[in-house]
PDB file of C-alpha atoms in Angstrom:
ATOM      1  CA  MET G   1     -26.802  -8.403  -1.628  1.00  0.00           C
ATOM      2  CA  LEU G   2     -23.234  -7.300  -0.973  1.00  0.00           C
ATOM      3  CA  SER G   3     -19.881  -9.024  -1.386  1.00  0.00           C
ATOM      4  CA  PHE G   4     -16.902  -8.335   0.868  1.00  0.00           C
ATOM      5  CA  LEU G   5     -13.296  -9.156  -0.007  1.00  0.00           C
ATOM      6  CA  ASP G   6      -9.988  -8.718   1.796  1.00  0.00           C
ATOM      7  CA  ALA G   7      -6.592  -8.532   0.107  1.00  0.00           C
ATOM      8  CA  SER G   8      -4.173 -11.063   1.526  1.00  0.00           C
ATOM      9  CA  PHE G   9      -0.904  -9.569   2.784  1.00  0.00           C
ATOM     10  CA  GLY G  10      -1.819  -6.385   0.984  1.00  0.00           C
ATOM     11  CA  TYR G  11       1.324  -4.406   1.647  1.00  0.00           C
ATOM     12  CA  HIS G  12       3.483  -7.345   0.659  1.00  0.00           C
ATOM     13  CA  GLN G  13       2.018  -7.383  -2.838  1.00  0.00           C
ATOM     14  CA  ILE G  14       3.632  -4.074  -3.802  1.00  0.00           C
ATOM     15  CA  PRO G  15       7.040  -4.408  -5.459  1.00  0.00           C
ATOM     16  CA  MET G  16       9.708  -1.967  -4.371  1.00  0.00           C
ATOM     17  CA  PHE G  17      10.746   0.672  -6.885  1.00  0.00           C
ATOM     18  CA  PRO G  18      14.097  -0.564  -8.295  1.00  0.00           C
ATOM     19  CA  HIS G  19      16.016   2.553  -7.227  1.00  0.00           C
ATOM     20  CA  ASP G  20      14.709   2.255  -3.654  1.00  0.00           C
ATOM     21  CA  LYS G  21      15.729  -1.368  -3.090  1.00  0.00           C
ATOM     22  CA  GLU G  22      19.249  -0.371  -2.082  1.00  0.00           C
ATOM     23  CA  LYS G  23      17.818   1.955   0.580  1.00  0.00           C
ATOM     24  CA  MET G  24      16.112  -0.975   2.302  1.00  0.00           C
ATOM     25  CA  THR G  25      19.125  -3.218   2.828  1.00  0.00           C
ATOM     26  CA  PHE G  26      20.191  -5.092   5.906  1.00  0.00           C
ATOM     27  CA  ILE G  27      23.359  -7.014   6.642  1.00  0.00           C
ATOM     28  CA  THR G  28      23.846 -10.348   8.368  1.00  0.00           C
ATOM     29  CA  HIS G  29      27.135 -11.989   9.211  1.00  0.00           C
ATOM     30  CA  LYS G  30      27.055 -13.779   5.831  1.00  0.00           C
ATOM     31  CA  GLU G  31      25.149 -11.710   3.291  1.00  0.00           C
ATOM     32  CA  LEU G  32      23.693  -8.356   2.277  1.00  0.00           C
ATOM     33  CA  TYR G  33      19.914  -8.519   1.745  1.00  0.00           C
ATOM     34  CA  PHE G  34      17.341  -6.112   0.368  1.00  0.00           C
ATOM     35  CA  TYR G  35      13.565  -6.109   0.162  1.00  0.00           C
ATOM     36  CA  LYS G  36      11.947  -6.859  -3.188  1.00  0.00           C
ATOM     37  CA  ILE G  37       8.508  -5.956  -1.867  1.00  0.00           C
ATOM     38  CA  MET G  38       7.204  -3.259   0.478  1.00  0.00           C
ATOM     39  CA  SER G  39       7.797  -3.815   4.153  1.00  0.00           C
ATOM     40  CA  LEU G  40       5.167  -2.979   6.767  1.00  0.00           C
ATOM     41  CA  GLY G  41       7.540  -0.704   8.690  1.00  0.00           C
ATOM     42  CA  LEU G  42       8.004   1.833   5.895  1.00  0.00           C
ATOM     43  CA  MET G  43       6.732   5.381   6.272  1.00  0.00           C
ATOM     44  CA  ASN G  44       3.433   6.064   4.485  1.00  0.00           C
ATOM     45  CA  ILE G  45       2.924   2.424   3.486  1.00  0.00           C
ATOM     46  CA  GLY G  46      -0.819   2.759   4.208  1.00  0.00           C
ATOM     47  CA  ALA G  47      -1.159   5.791   1.945  1.00  0.00           C
ATOM     48  CA  THR G  48       0.912   4.094  -0.768  1.00  0.00           C
ATOM     49  CA  TYR G  49      -1.264   1.003  -0.631  1.00  0.00           C
ATOM     50  CA  GLN G  50      -4.464   3.071  -0.710  1.00  0.00           C
ATOM     51  CA  GLN G  51      -3.183   4.896  -3.808  1.00  0.00           C
ATOM     52  CA  LEU G  52      -2.492   1.536  -5.460  1.00  0.00           C
ATOM     53  CA  MET G  53      -5.985   0.230  -4.667  1.00  0.00           C
ATOM     54  CA  THR G  54      -7.552   3.474  -5.912  1.00  0.00           C
ATOM     55  CA  HIS G  55      -5.532   3.176  -9.136  1.00  0.00           C
ATOM     56  CA  ILE G  56      -6.497  -0.471  -9.665  1.00  0.00           C
ATOM     57  CA  PHE G  57     -10.222  -0.021  -9.029  1.00  0.00           C
ATOM     58  CA  LYS G  58     -10.632   3.542 -10.368  1.00  0.00           C
ATOM     59  CA  PRO G  59     -13.184   2.585 -13.067  1.00  0.00           C
ATOM     60  CA  LEU G  60     -15.413   0.856 -10.479  1.00  0.00           C
ATOM     61  CA  ILE G  61     -15.099   3.012  -7.332  1.00  0.00           C
ATOM     62  CA  GLY G  62     -18.356   4.741  -6.474  1.00  0.00           C
ATOM     63  CA  ARG G  63     -20.220   2.876  -9.178  1.00  0.00           C
ATOM     64  CA  THR G  64     -20.124  -0.803  -8.188  1.00  0.00           C
ATOM     65  CA  LEU G  65     -17.318  -1.016  -5.652  1.00  0.00           C
ATOM     66  CA  GLU G  66     -15.835   0.712  -2.606  1.00  0.00           C
ATOM     67  CA  VAL G  67     -12.327   0.110  -1.285  1.00  0.00           C
ATOM     68  CA  TYR G  68     -10.494   1.127   1.863  1.00  0.00           C
ATOM     69  CA  ILE G  69      -6.889  -0.023   2.117  1.00  0.00           C
ATOM     70  CA  ASP G  70      -7.244  -3.819   1.720  1.00  0.00           C
ATOM     71  CA  ASP G  71     -11.002  -4.119   2.297  1.00  0.00           C
ATOM     72  CA  ILE G  72     -13.272  -4.234  -0.756  1.00  0.00           C
ATOM     73  CA  VAL G  73     -17.077  -4.038  -0.930  1.00  0.00           C
ATOM     74  CA  ILE G  74     -18.826  -4.933  -4.174  1.00  0.00           C
ATOM     75  CA  LYS G  75     -22.280  -3.383  -4.265  1.00  0.00           C
ATOM     76  CA  ARG G  76     -25.228  -4.689  -6.178  1.00  0.00           C
ATOM     77  CA  ILE G  77     -27.033  -2.090  -8.177  1.00  0.00           C
ATOM     78  CA  THR G  78     -29.366  -4.557  -9.886  1.00  0.00           C
ATOM     79  CA  ARG G  79     -29.732  -8.276  -9.256  1.00  0.00           C
ATOM     80  CA  SER G  80     -29.085  -9.182 -12.888  1.00  0.00           C
ATOM     81  CA  LYS G  81     -25.733  -7.384 -12.958  1.00  0.00           C
ATOM     82  CA  LYS G  82     -24.257  -8.820  -9.742  1.00  0.00           C
ATOM     83  CA  LEU G  83     -22.157 -11.397 -11.590  1.00  0.00           C
ATOM     84  CA  LEU G  84     -20.993  -8.728 -14.015  1.00  0.00           C
ATOM     85  CA  HIS G  85     -19.841  -6.538 -11.094  1.00  0.00           C
ATOM     86  CA  LEU G  86     -17.946  -9.444  -9.552  1.00  0.00           C
ATOM     87  CA  GLU G  87     -16.412 -10.307 -12.916  1.00  0.00           C
ATOM     88  CA  GLU G  88     -15.222  -6.713 -13.431  1.00  0.00           C
ATOM     89  CA  ALA G  89     -13.625  -6.614  -9.979  1.00  0.00           C
ATOM     90  CA  PHE G  90     -11.963 -10.017 -10.353  1.00  0.00           C
ATOM     91  CA  SER G  91     -10.628  -9.204 -13.808  1.00  0.00           C
ATOM     92  CA  LEU G  92      -8.895  -6.117 -12.364  1.00  0.00           C
ATOM     93  CA  MET G  93      -7.530  -8.190  -9.484  1.00  0.00           C
ATOM     94  CA  CYS G  94      -6.173 -10.765 -11.932  1.00  0.00           C
ATOM     95  CA  ARG G  95      -4.619  -8.080 -14.131  1.00  0.00           C
ATOM     96  CA  TYR G  96      -2.656  -6.763 -11.138  1.00  0.00           C
ATOM     97  CA  ASP G  97      -2.017 -10.229  -9.664  1.00  0.00           C
ATOM     98  CA  MET G  98      -3.803  -9.347  -6.433  1.00  0.00           C
ATOM     99  CA  LYS G  99      -4.274 -12.151  -3.950  1.00  0.00           C
ATOM    100  CA  LEU G 100      -7.242 -12.410  -1.600  1.00  0.00           C
ATOM    101  CA  ASN G 101      -7.606 -13.807   1.892  1.00  0.00           C
ATOM    102  CA  PRO G 102     -10.120 -16.694   1.577  1.00  0.00           C
ATOM    103  CA  ILE G 103     -10.968 -16.574   5.273  1.00  0.00           C
ATOM    104  CA  LYS G 104     -12.157 -12.958   5.149  1.00  0.00           C
ATOM    105  CA  TYR G 105     -14.532 -12.849   2.202  1.00  0.00           C
ATOM    106  CA  ALA G 106     -18.277 -13.189   1.942  1.00  0.00           C
ATOM    107  CA  PHE G 107     -20.484 -13.290  -1.144  1.00  0.00           C
ATOM    108  CA  ARG G 108     -24.150 -12.393  -1.382  1.00  0.00           C
ATOM    109  CA  VAL G 109     -24.698 -11.305   2.202  1.00  0.00           C
ATOM    110  CA  SER G 110     -27.169  -8.684   3.350  1.00  0.00           C
ATOM    111  CA  GLU G 111     -24.870  -7.384   6.098  1.00  0.00           C
ATOM    112  CA  TRP G 112     -21.228  -7.737   7.099  1.00  0.00           C
ATOM    113  CA  LYS G 113     -18.700  -6.021   9.306  1.00  0.00           C
ATOM    114  CA  PHE G 114     -16.640  -3.586   7.226  1.00  0.00           C
ATOM    115  CA  LEU G 115     -13.853  -1.910   9.202  1.00  0.00           C
ATOM    116  CA  VAL G 116     -15.604  -1.172  12.513  1.00  0.00           C
ATOM    117  CA  PHE G 117     -19.092  -0.723  11.036  1.00  0.00           C
ATOM    118  CA  MET G 118     -21.869  -3.178  10.337  1.00  0.00           C
ATOM    119  CA  VAL G 119     -22.769  -2.479   6.710  1.00  0.00           C
ATOM    120  CA  THR G 120     -26.202  -3.367   5.351  1.00  0.00           C
ATOM    121  CA  GLN G 121     -27.986  -2.734   2.065  1.00  0.00           C
ATOM    122  CA  ARG G 122     -29.295   0.516   3.531  1.00  0.00           C
ATOM    123  CA  GLY G 123     -25.873   1.746   4.670  1.00  0.00           C
ATOM    124  CA  TYR G 124     -24.249   1.415   8.096  1.00  0.00           C
TER     125      TYR G 124
END
């Protein structure tokens, strides 16, 4: 069985580097505002987010988990260790305060659409 997860508002979970906040300001007729978190319109936001996800899940990637941008697949190597694999992934998500989209996850399924592919236990 496989488990599929999707990070909720993935890009908006990355805090801006303090020195870069002033570069992302905008002015209204009353105030000066700046972004505290990454904005979707920034250059290379996809690559930045992928680097973050790779950093977060580095100990699990290729072994029990695969990640592409905000989509996460938790693989089962043995039936007895499925809960352990989920626990490892969720502990990393909690450590980095990652939020998930409850509409786009599935646990213990034999196949699911991942990106544009239908993924099964045998592959895609």
